[in-house]
mmCIF file of N, CA and C and ligand atoms in Angstrom:
data_model
loop_
_atom_site.group_PDB
_atom_site.id
_atom_site.type_symbol
_atom_site.label_atom_id
_atom_site.label_comp_id
_atom_site.label_asym_id
_atom_site.label_seq_id
_atom_site.Cartn_x
_atom_site.Cartn_y
_atom_site.Cartn_z
ATOM 1 N N MET A 1 -7.249 3.120 178.034
ATOM 2 C CA MET A 1 -6.682 2.967 176.318
ATOM 3 C C MET A 1 -7.528 1.965 176.345
ATOM 4 N N GLN A 2 -7.989 1.571 174.990
ATOM 5 C CA GLN A 2 -8.875 0.436 174.297
ATOM 6 C C GLN A 2 -7.476 -0.458 173.520
ATOM 7 N N THR A 3 -7.611 -1.932 174.410
ATOM 8 C CA THR A 3 -6.952 -3.127 174.284
ATOM 9 C C THR A 3 -7.459 -3.814 172.906
ATOM 10 N N SER A 4 -6.564 -4.130 172.553
ATOM 11 C CA SER A 4 -6.861 -5.518 171.333
ATOM 12 C C SER A 4 -7.360 -6.407 171.327
ATOM 13 N N ILE A 5 -8.216 -7.229 170.871
ATOM 14 C CA ILE A 5 -8.600 -8.358 171.142
ATOM 15 C C ILE A 5 -8.662 -8.890 169.777
ATOM 16 N N PRO A 6 -8.109 -10.631 169.910
ATOM 17 C CA PRO A 6 -7.836 -11.243 168.377
ATOM 18 C C PRO A 6 -9.063 -11.588 168.624
ATOM 19 N N LYS A 7 -9.554 -11.511 167.076
ATOM 20 C CA LYS A 7 -11.387 -11.827 166.508
ATOM 21 C C LYS A 7 -11.174 -13.373 166.938
ATOM 22 N N TYR A 8 -10.154 -14.105 166.007
ATOM 23 C CA TYR A 8 -10.146 -15.195 165.936
ATOM 24 C C TYR A 8 -9.423 -16.651 166.276
ATOM 25 N N ASN A 9 -9.418 -15.891 167.820
ATOM 26 C CA ASN A 9 -8.726 -17.247 168.831
ATOM 27 C C ASN A 9 -9.786 -17.850 169.169
ATOM 28 N N LYS A 10 -10.385 -18.593 168.700
ATOM 29 C CA LYS A 10 -11.227 -19.826 169.337
ATOM 30 C C LYS A 10 -11.873 -20.657 168.373
ATOM 31 N N ALA A 11 -12.045 -21.865 168.490
ATOM 32 C CA ALA A 11 -12.320 -22.795 168.295
ATOM 33 C C ALA A 11 -13.304 -24.244 168.888
ATOM 34 N N GLU A 12 -13.531 -25.404 167.399
ATOM 35 C CA GLU A 12 -14.885 -25.685 167.790
ATOM 36 C C GLU A 12 -14.263 -27.410 167.685
ATOM 37 N N ILE A 13 -14.222 -27.755 168.472
ATOM 38 C CA ILE A 13 -13.623 -29.603 168.466
ATOM 39 C C ILE A 13 -14.937 -30.413 167.967
ATOM 40 N N HIS A 14 -14.472 -31.529 167.069
ATOM 41 C CA HIS A 14 -15.028 -32.835 167.139
ATOM 42 C C HIS A 14 -14.877 -34.007 166.969
ATOM 43 N N TYR A 15 -15.053 -35.069 167.048
ATOM 44 C CA TYR A 15 -14.293 -36.255 167.334
ATOM 45 C C TYR A 15 -15.286 -37.328 167.427
ATOM 46 N N SER A 16 -14.292 -38.726 166.835
ATOM 47 C CA SER A 16 -14.828 -39.704 166.848
ATOM 48 C C SER A 16 -14.348 -40.991 166.902
ATOM 49 N N LEU A 17 -14.371 -41.911 168.094
ATOM 50 C CA LEU A 17 -13.689 -42.844 167.767
ATOM 51 C C LEU A 17 -14.319 -44.152 167.089
ATOM 52 N N ILE A 18 -13.511 -45.174 166.705
ATOM 53 C CA ILE A 18 -14.607 -46.406 166.389
ATOM 54 C C ILE A 18 -15.040 -47.232 167.651
ATOM 55 N N PRO A 19 -15.871 -47.630 167.875
ATOM 56 C CA PRO A 19 -16.510 -48.481 168.690
ATOM 57 C C PRO A 19 -15.749 -49.282 169.996
ATOM 58 N N TYR A 20 -14.690 -50.073 168.963
ATOM 59 C CA TYR A 20 -13.852 -50.861 170.206
ATOM 60 C C TYR A 20 -12.889 -50.258 170.961
ATOM 61 N N TYR A 21 -12.582 -48.890 171.289
ATOM 62 C CA TYR A 21 -12.193 -47.908 171.924
ATOM 63 C C TYR A 21 -12.513 -46.835 172.548
ATOM 64 N N TRP A 22 -14.112 -46.791 172.770
ATOM 65 C CA TRP A 22 -14.804 -46.821 173.629
ATOM 66 C C TRP A 22 -14.660 -46.809 175.052
ATOM 67 N N ASN A 23 -14.779 -46.376 176.186
ATOM 68 C CA ASN A 23 -15.007 -46.323 177.342
ATOM 69 C C ASN A 23 -13.440 -47.431 178.050
ATOM 70 N N LYS A 24 -12.165 -46.390 177.097
ATOM 71 C CA LYS A 24 -11.127 -46.991 177.934
ATOM 72 C C LYS A 24 -10.682 -45.401 178.258
ATOM 73 N N GLY A 25 -11.351 -44.633 178.295
ATOM 74 C CA GLY A 25 -10.558 -43.442 178.766
ATOM 75 C C GLY A 25 -9.770 -42.819 177.442
ATOM 76 N N TYR A 26 -9.902 -43.520 176.067
ATOM 77 C CA TYR A 26 -8.772 -42.560 175.344
ATOM 78 C C TYR A 26 -9.231 -41.615 174.446
ATOM 79 N N ALA A 27 -10.668 -41.151 174.630
ATOM 80 C CA ALA A 27 -11.231 -40.213 173.980
ATOM 81 C C ALA A 27 -10.976 -38.832 174.832
ATOM 82 N N PHE A 28 -11.422 -39.174 176.428
ATOM 83 C CA PHE A 28 -10.478 -38.055 177.279
ATOM 84 C C PHE A 28 -9.500 -37.848 177.062
ATOM 85 N N GLU A 29 -8.598 -38.605 177.260
ATOM 86 C CA GLU A 29 -7.025 -38.287 176.766
ATOM 87 C C GLU A 29 -6.759 -37.382 175.813
ATOM 88 N N ALA A 30 -7.763 -37.635 174.449
ATOM 89 C CA ALA A 30 -7.515 -37.270 173.147
ATOM 90 C C ALA A 30 -7.880 -35.470 173.073
ATOM 91 N N VAL A 31 -9.169 -35.639 173.778
ATOM 92 C CA VAL A 31 -9.599 -34.138 173.932
ATOM 93 C C VAL A 31 -9.092 -33.602 175.027
ATOM 94 N N LYS A 32 -8.386 -33.887 175.797
ATOM 95 C CA LYS A 32 -7.351 -32.880 176.990
ATOM 96 C C LYS A 32 -6.176 -32.446 176.401
ATOM 97 N N ALA A 33 -5.761 -33.514 175.133
ATOM 98 C CA ALA A 33 -4.590 -32.695 174.593
ATOM 99 C C ALA A 33 -4.711 -32.249 173.627
ATOM 100 N N LEU A 34 -6.062 -31.864 172.677
ATOM 101 C CA LEU A 34 -6.237 -30.599 171.746
ATOM 102 C C LEU A 34 -6.673 -29.743 172.736
ATOM 103 N N LEU A 35 -7.012 -29.675 174.168
ATOM 104 C CA LEU A 35 -7.514 -28.395 174.588
ATOM 105 C C LEU A 35 -5.844 -28.089 175.443
ATOM 106 N N ASN A 36 -5.484 -28.729 175.678
ATOM 107 C CA ASN A 36 -3.849 -28.087 176.261
ATOM 108 C C ASN A 36 -3.265 -27.796 174.724
ATOM 109 N N PHE A 37 -3.599 -28.101 174.005
ATOM 110 C CA PHE A 37 -2.391 -27.602 172.716
ATOM 111 C C PHE A 37 -3.406 -26.037 172.329
ATOM 112 N N GLY A 38 -4.853 -26.382 172.285
ATOM 113 C CA GLY A 38 -5.262 -24.588 172.011
ATOM 114 C C GLY A 38 -4.831 -23.794 172.987
ATOM 115 N N PHE A 39 -5.533 -24.685 174.306
ATOM 116 C CA PHE A 39 -4.761 -23.340 175.213
ATOM 117 C C PHE A 39 -3.140 -22.873 175.428
ATOM 118 N N LYS A 40 -2.528 -23.703 175.618
ATOM 119 C CA LYS A 40 -1.596 -23.206 175.992
ATOM 120 C C LYS A 40 -0.409 -23.571 174.814
ATOM 121 N N ARG A 41 -0.646 -23.527 173.612
ATOM 122 C CA ARG A 41 0.545 -23.414 172.775
ATOM 123 C C ARG A 41 -0.260 -22.505 171.637
ATOM 124 N N LEU A 42 -1.582 -22.416 170.953
ATOM 125 C CA LEU A 42 -2.326 -21.475 170.323
ATOM 126 C C LEU A 42 -2.546 -20.276 170.924
ATOM 127 N N LYS A 43 -2.649 -20.800 172.118
ATOM 128 C CA LYS A 43 -2.918 -19.383 173.009
ATOM 129 C C LYS A 43 -4.721 -18.715 172.155
ATOM 130 N N LEU A 44 -5.278 -20.012 172.481
ATOM 131 C CA LEU A 44 -6.864 -19.830 172.301
ATOM 132 C C LEU A 44 -7.777 -19.379 173.186
ATOM 133 N N HIS A 45 -8.386 -18.359 172.743
ATOM 134 C CA HIS A 45 -9.766 -18.183 174.222
ATOM 135 C C HIS A 45 -10.939 -18.578 174.697
ATOM 136 N N ARG A 46 -11.152 -19.440 173.235
ATOM 137 C CA ARG A 46 -12.554 -20.265 174.124
ATOM 138 C C ARG A 46 -12.550 -21.640 172.984
ATOM 139 N N ILE A 47 -12.831 -22.597 173.328
ATOM 140 C CA ILE A 47 -13.145 -23.826 172.478
ATOM 141 C C ILE A 47 -14.207 -24.814 173.263
ATOM 142 N N GLN A 48 -15.368 -24.538 172.060
ATOM 143 C CA GLN A 48 -16.648 -25.224 172.146
ATOM 144 C C GLN A 48 -17.014 -26.403 171.182
ATOM 145 N N ALA A 49 -17.833 -27.124 171.523
ATOM 146 C CA ALA A 49 -18.325 -28.196 171.176
ATOM 147 C C ALA A 49 -19.452 -28.374 170.910
ATOM 148 N N GLY A 50 -20.666 -29.336 169.893
ATOM 149 C CA GLY A 50 -22.129 -29.315 169.871
ATOM 150 C C GLY A 50 -22.210 -30.923 170.150
ATOM 151 N N VAL A 51 -23.230 -31.577 170.953
ATOM 152 C CA VAL A 51 -23.379 -32.659 170.884
ATOM 153 C C VAL A 51 -25.108 -33.017 171.043
ATOM 154 N N ALA A 52 -25.380 -34.072 170.605
ATOM 155 C CA ALA A 52 -26.684 -34.117 170.408
ATOM 156 C C ALA A 52 -27.240 -35.122 171.368
ATOM 157 N N THR A 53 -28.666 -33.951 172.270
ATOM 158 C CA THR A 53 -28.945 -34.050 172.940
ATOM 159 C C THR A 53 -29.222 -35.747 174.078
ATOM 160 N N GLY A 54 -29.546 -36.652 172.672
ATOM 161 C CA GLY A 54 -28.758 -38.120 173.723
ATOM 162 C C GLY A 54 -27.797 -38.752 173.311
ATOM 163 N N ASN A 55 -26.831 -38.123 173.153
ATOM 164 C CA ASN A 55 -25.236 -38.464 172.910
ATOM 165 C C ASN A 55 -25.049 -38.617 174.288
ATOM 166 N N SER A 56 -25.411 -39.694 175.426
ATOM 167 C CA SER A 56 -25.083 -39.391 176.887
ATOM 168 C C SER A 56 -23.665 -39.721 176.835
ATOM 169 N N ASN A 57 -22.932 -40.616 175.482
ATOM 170 C CA ASN A 57 -21.022 -40.805 176.129
ATOM 171 C C ASN A 57 -20.605 -39.209 175.668
ATOM 172 N N SER A 58 -20.653 -38.476 174.759
ATOM 173 C CA SER A 58 -19.979 -37.331 174.373
ATOM 174 C C SER A 58 -20.651 -36.466 175.176
ATOM 175 N N ILE A 59 -21.871 -36.104 176.155
ATOM 176 C CA ILE A 59 -21.991 -35.479 177.195
ATOM 177 C C ILE A 59 -21.568 -35.313 178.316
ATOM 178 N N LYS A 60 -21.189 -37.034 179.325
ATOM 179 C CA LYS A 60 -20.682 -37.204 179.869
ATOM 180 C C LYS A 60 -18.879 -36.677 179.511
ATOM 181 N N LEU A 61 -18.520 -37.090 178.325
ATOM 182 C CA LEU A 61 -16.994 -36.342 178.643
ATOM 183 C C LEU A 61 -16.260 -35.537 178.716
ATOM 184 N N LEU A 62 -17.518 -34.493 177.694
ATOM 185 C CA LEU A 62 -17.847 -33.130 177.896
ATOM 186 C C LEU A 62 -17.607 -32.193 179.161
ATOM 187 N N GLN A 63 -18.431 -33.052 179.722
ATOM 188 C CA GLN A 63 -18.640 -32.370 181.381
ATOM 189 C C GLN A 63 -17.043 -32.836 181.917
ATOM 190 N N ASN A 64 -16.957 -34.053 181.867
ATOM 191 C CA ASN A 64 -15.818 -34.530 182.547
ATOM 192 C C ASN A 64 -14.572 -33.540 182.225
ATOM 193 N N ILE A 65 -14.423 -33.241 180.852
ATOM 194 C CA ILE A 65 -13.203 -32.625 180.962
ATOM 195 C C ILE A 65 -13.221 -30.809 181.351
ATOM 196 N N GLY A 66 -14.232 -30.649 181.864
ATOM 197 C CA GLY A 66 -14.452 -29.595 182.411
ATOM 198 C C GLY A 66 -15.318 -28.013 181.508
ATOM 199 N N MET A 67 -16.029 -29.121 180.619
ATOM 200 C CA MET A 67 -16.997 -27.709 179.182
ATOM 201 C C MET A 67 -18.219 -27.734 180.087
ATOM 202 N N LYS A 68 -18.890 -26.500 179.643
ATOM 203 C CA LYS A 68 -20.048 -26.426 180.593
ATOM 204 C C LYS A 68 -21.095 -26.060 179.334
ATOM 205 N N GLN A 69 -22.127 -26.385 179.956
ATOM 206 C CA GLN A 69 -23.503 -26.404 178.577
ATOM 207 C C GLN A 69 -23.802 -25.063 178.809
ATOM 208 N N GLU A 70 -23.927 -24.390 177.717
ATOM 209 C CA GLU A 70 -24.474 -22.958 177.296
ATOM 210 C C GLU A 70 -25.977 -22.780 176.660
ATOM 211 N N GLY A 71 -26.259 -23.911 175.839
ATOM 212 C CA GLY A 71 -27.464 -23.734 175.819
ATOM 213 C C GLY A 71 -28.209 -25.136 175.001
ATOM 214 N N ILE A 72 -28.987 -24.965 173.892
ATOM 215 C CA ILE A 72 -29.587 -25.816 173.263
ATOM 216 C C ILE A 72 -30.069 -24.921 171.600
ATOM 217 N N HIS A 73 -29.704 -26.225 171.026
ATOM 218 C CA HIS A 73 -29.702 -25.565 169.376
ATOM 219 C C HIS A 73 -30.750 -26.388 168.961
ATOM 220 N N ARG A 74 -32.272 -25.822 168.519
ATOM 221 C CA ARG A 74 -33.397 -26.872 168.511
ATOM 222 C C ARG A 74 -33.364 -27.273 167.432
ATOM 223 N N GLU A 75 -33.366 -28.694 167.084
ATOM 224 C CA GLU A 75 -33.420 -29.367 165.670
ATOM 225 C C GLU A 75 -33.096 -28.631 164.635
ATOM 226 N N ILE A 76 -31.553 -28.802 165.081
ATOM 227 C CA ILE A 76 -30.210 -28.272 163.983
ATOM 228 C C ILE A 76 -29.700 -29.357 163.278
ATOM 229 N N LEU A 77 -29.726 -30.510 163.940
ATOM 230 C CA LEU A 77 -28.999 -32.176 163.193
ATOM 231 C C LEU A 77 -29.649 -32.484 162.290
ATOM 232 N N PRO A 78 -29.485 -33.200 160.872
ATOM 233 C CA PRO A 78 -30.140 -34.156 160.628
ATOM 234 C C PRO A 78 -29.586 -35.558 160.672
ATOM 235 N N ILE A 79 -30.181 -35.887 161.417
ATOM 236 C CA ILE A 79 -29.472 -37.147 161.415
ATOM 237 C C ILE A 79 -30.837 -38.409 161.837
ATOM 238 N N GLY A 80 -30.979 -39.758 161.146
ATOM 239 C CA GLY A 80 -31.492 -40.254 160.704
ATOM 240 C C GLY A 80 -32.358 -40.344 160.205
ATOM 241 N N GLY A 81 -32.926 -39.655 159.202
ATOM 242 C CA GLY A 81 -34.017 -38.697 158.840
ATOM 243 C C GLY A 81 -34.860 -37.612 159.502
ATOM 244 N N LYS A 82 -34.125 -37.581 160.769
ATOM 245 C CA LYS A 82 -34.971 -36.335 161.710
ATOM 246 C C LYS A 82 -34.355 -35.567 161.874
ATOM 247 N N TRP A 83 -34.897 -34.079 162.281
ATOM 248 C CA TRP A 83 -33.984 -33.390 163.092
ATOM 249 C C TRP A 83 -34.085 -33.338 164.578
ATOM 250 N N ILE A 84 -32.900 -33.295 164.879
ATOM 251 C CA ILE A 84 -32.236 -33.199 166.330
ATOM 252 C C ILE A 84 -31.712 -32.186 166.992
ATOM 253 N N ASP A 85 -32.256 -31.979 168.389
ATOM 254 C CA ASP A 85 -31.436 -31.391 169.062
ATOM 255 C C ASP A 85 -30.177 -31.185 169.320
ATOM 256 N N ASN A 86 -29.681 -30.125 169.831
ATOM 257 C CA ASN A 86 -28.026 -30.039 169.983
ATOM 258 C C ASN A 86 -27.652 -29.071 170.890
ATOM 259 N N PHE A 87 -26.855 -29.697 172.217
ATOM 260 C CA PHE A 87 -26.612 -28.910 173.159
ATOM 261 C C PHE A 87 -25.052 -28.171 172.660
ATOM 262 N N SER A 88 -24.784 -26.849 173.327
ATOM 263 C CA SER A 88 -23.846 -26.438 172.954
ATOM 264 C C SER A 88 -23.037 -26.506 173.892
ATOM 265 N N TYR A 89 -21.629 -26.888 173.862
ATOM 266 C CA TYR A 89 -20.852 -26.795 175.263
ATOM 267 C C TYR A 89 -19.315 -25.798 174.839
ATOM 268 N N ALA A 90 -19.097 -25.253 176.341
ATOM 269 C CA ALA A 90 -17.859 -24.604 175.708
ATOM 270 C C ALA A 90 -16.796 -24.411 177.457
ATOM 271 N N ILE A 91 -15.706 -24.416 176.867
ATOM 272 C CA ILE A 91 -14.526 -23.864 177.833
ATOM 273 C C ILE A 91 -13.901 -22.838 177.686
ATOM 274 N N LEU A 92 -13.826 -21.470 178.859
ATOM 275 C CA LEU A 92 -12.554 -21.073 178.454
ATOM 276 C C LEU A 92 -11.443 -21.165 178.547
ATOM 277 N N GLU A 93 -10.769 -20.482 178.317
ATOM 278 C CA GLU A 93 -9.322 -20.221 178.995
ATOM 279 C C GLU A 93 -8.841 -20.250 180.510
ATOM 280 N N VAL A 94 -9.549 -19.501 180.702
ATOM 281 C CA VAL A 94 -9.379 -19.120 182.050
ATOM 282 C C VAL A 94 -10.085 -20.522 182.893
ATOM 283 N N ASP A 95 -10.591 -21.264 182.271
ATOM 284 C CA ASP A 95 -11.175 -22.104 183.331
ATOM 285 C C ASP A 95 -10.340 -23.536 182.765
ATOM 286 N N PHE A 96 -9.410 -23.316 182.056
ATOM 287 C CA PHE A 96 -8.733 -25.047 181.402
ATOM 288 C C PHE A 96 -7.479 -24.575 182.137
ATOM 289 N N LEU A 97 -7.220 -23.424 182.624
ATOM 290 C CA LEU A 97 -5.707 -23.449 182.531
ATOM 291 C C LEU A 97 -5.615 -23.105 183.954
ATOM 292 N N GLU A 98 -7.002 -22.924 185.195
ATOM 293 C CA GLU A 98 -6.750 -22.731 186.327
ATOM 294 C C GLU A 98 -7.059 -24.479 187.302
ATOM 295 N N GLU A 99 -7.693 -25.143 186.099
ATOM 296 C CA GLU A 99 -7.000 -26.615 186.494
ATOM 297 C C GLU A 99 -5.734 -27.109 186.128
ATOM 298 N N ASN A 100 -5.587 -26.742 185.254
ATOM 299 C CA ASN A 100 -4.077 -27.541 184.558
ATOM 300 C C ASN A 100 -3.416 -26.368 184.297
ATOM 301 N N PRO A 101 -2.647 -25.973 184.906
ATOM 302 C CA PRO A 101 -1.971 -24.583 184.961
ATOM 303 C C PRO A 101 -0.240 -25.352 183.914
HETATM 304 C C1 COA B 1 -18.079 -39.378 172.213
HETATM 305 C C2 COA B 1 -16.939 -40.807 172.378
HETATM 306 C C3 COA B 1 -15.469 -40.058 171.531
HETATM 307 C C4 COA B 1 -16.728 -41.074 174.101
HETATM 308 O O1 COA B 1 -15.854 -42.021 174.099
HETATM 309 P P1 COA B 1 -15.984 -42.316 175.266
HETATM 310 O O2 COA B 1 -14.668 -43.802 175.108
HETATM 311 O O3 COA B 1 -17.059 -43.025 176.099
HETATM 312 O O4 COA B 1 -15.328 -41.523 176.288
HETATM 313 P P2 COA B 1 -13.781 -41.420 177.160
HETATM 314 O O5 COA B 1 -12.833 -41.903 176.695
HETATM 315 O O6 COA B 1 -13.816 -40.127 178.317
HETATM 316 O O7 COA B 1 -14.236 -42.484 178.075
HETATM 317 C C5 COA B 1 -14.990 -42.552 179.448
HETATM 318 C C6 COA B 1 -15.175 -44.110 179.996
HETATM 319 O O8 COA B 1 -13.970 -45.030 179.648
HETATM 320 C C7 COA B 1 -13.926 -45.762 181.372
HETATM 321 N N1 COA B 1 -12.619 -45.652 181.229
HETATM 322 C C8 COA B 1 -11.881 -47.147 181.515
HETATM 323 N N2 COA B 1 -10.370 -46.566 181.571
HETATM 324 C C9 COA B 1 -10.330 -45.033 181.537
HETATM 325 C C10 COA B 1 -8.878 -43.951 182.160
HETATM 326 N N3 COA B 1 -7.695 -44.907 181.868
HETATM 327 N N4 COA B 1 -9.450 -42.732 182.264
HETATM 328 C C11 COA B 1 -10.521 -42.361 181.962
HETATM 329 N N5 COA B 1 -11.863 -42.956 181.540
HETATM 330 C C12 COA B 1 -11.233 -44.250 181.287
HETATM 331 C C13 COA B 1 -14.410 -44.947 182.145
HETATM 332 O O9 COA B 1 -15.300 -45.629 183.091
HETATM 333 C C14 COA B 1 -15.600 -44.027 181.485
HETATM 334 O O10 COA B 1 -16.589 -44.427 181.670
HETATM 335 P P3 COA B 1 -17.343 -43.472 182.990
HETATM 336 O O11 COA B 1 -17.486 -42.298 182.644
HETATM 337 O O12 COA B 1 -19.139 -43.867 182.335
HETATM 338 O O13 COA B 1 -17.061 -44.095 184.421
HETATM 339 C C15 COA B 1 -17.656 -42.024 171.696
HETATM 340 O O14 COA B 1 -18.036 -42.382 171.978
HETATM 341 C C16 COA B 1 -17.684 -42.336 169.844
HETATM 342 O O15 COA B 1 -16.833 -41.483 169.263
HETATM 343 N N6 COA B 1 -18.745 -41.839 169.291
HETATM 344 C C17 COA B 1 -19.215 -41.979 167.678
HETATM 345 C C18 COA B 1 -18.909 -40.395 167.889
HETATM 346 C C19 COA B 1 -19.664 -39.447 168.210
HETATM 347 O O16 COA B 1 -20.675 -39.385 168.979
HETATM 348 N N7 COA B 1 -18.962 -38.153 168.186
HETATM 349 C C20 COA B 1 -18.697 -37.046 169.422
HETATM 350 C C21 COA B 1 -19.999 -36.098 168.158
HETATM 351 S S1 COA B 1 -20.425 -34.791 169.511
#
């Protein structure tokens, strides 16, 4: 029997805090709340995020939250007059719910 998979239960997150609120754990808490909402309420299958390869604060956040790096998009972001590479990160429902039942 063929099961039906909903096509659109995927999401991408973006976030930005003003510098006064950096290094206090607030971004981590906010992204965790988004993942909880996405997986537990919206029943999403996968949530992804992109991050400039030099953005160490955001890379650390994505790794701390349990996202896995899946690849790199070369010269995809136009920032400061240059083309910047972007890592793609994602977390699956099964990974998140195992750590956050
Ligand atoms: C990306 C961004 C949201 C990360 O914010 P952040 O404050 O560094 O992220 P977190 O909330 O995870 O905070 C982590 C730091 O807070 C500290 N911290 C203090 N109290 C904490 C707490 N109660 N819980 C967790 N961390 C805490 C930790 O020491 C941690 O630093 P460490 O990992 O070096 O030890 C922020 O840099 C930003 O808005 N940047 C500009 C926009 C941007 O780049 N957006 C992302 C585009 S991809």
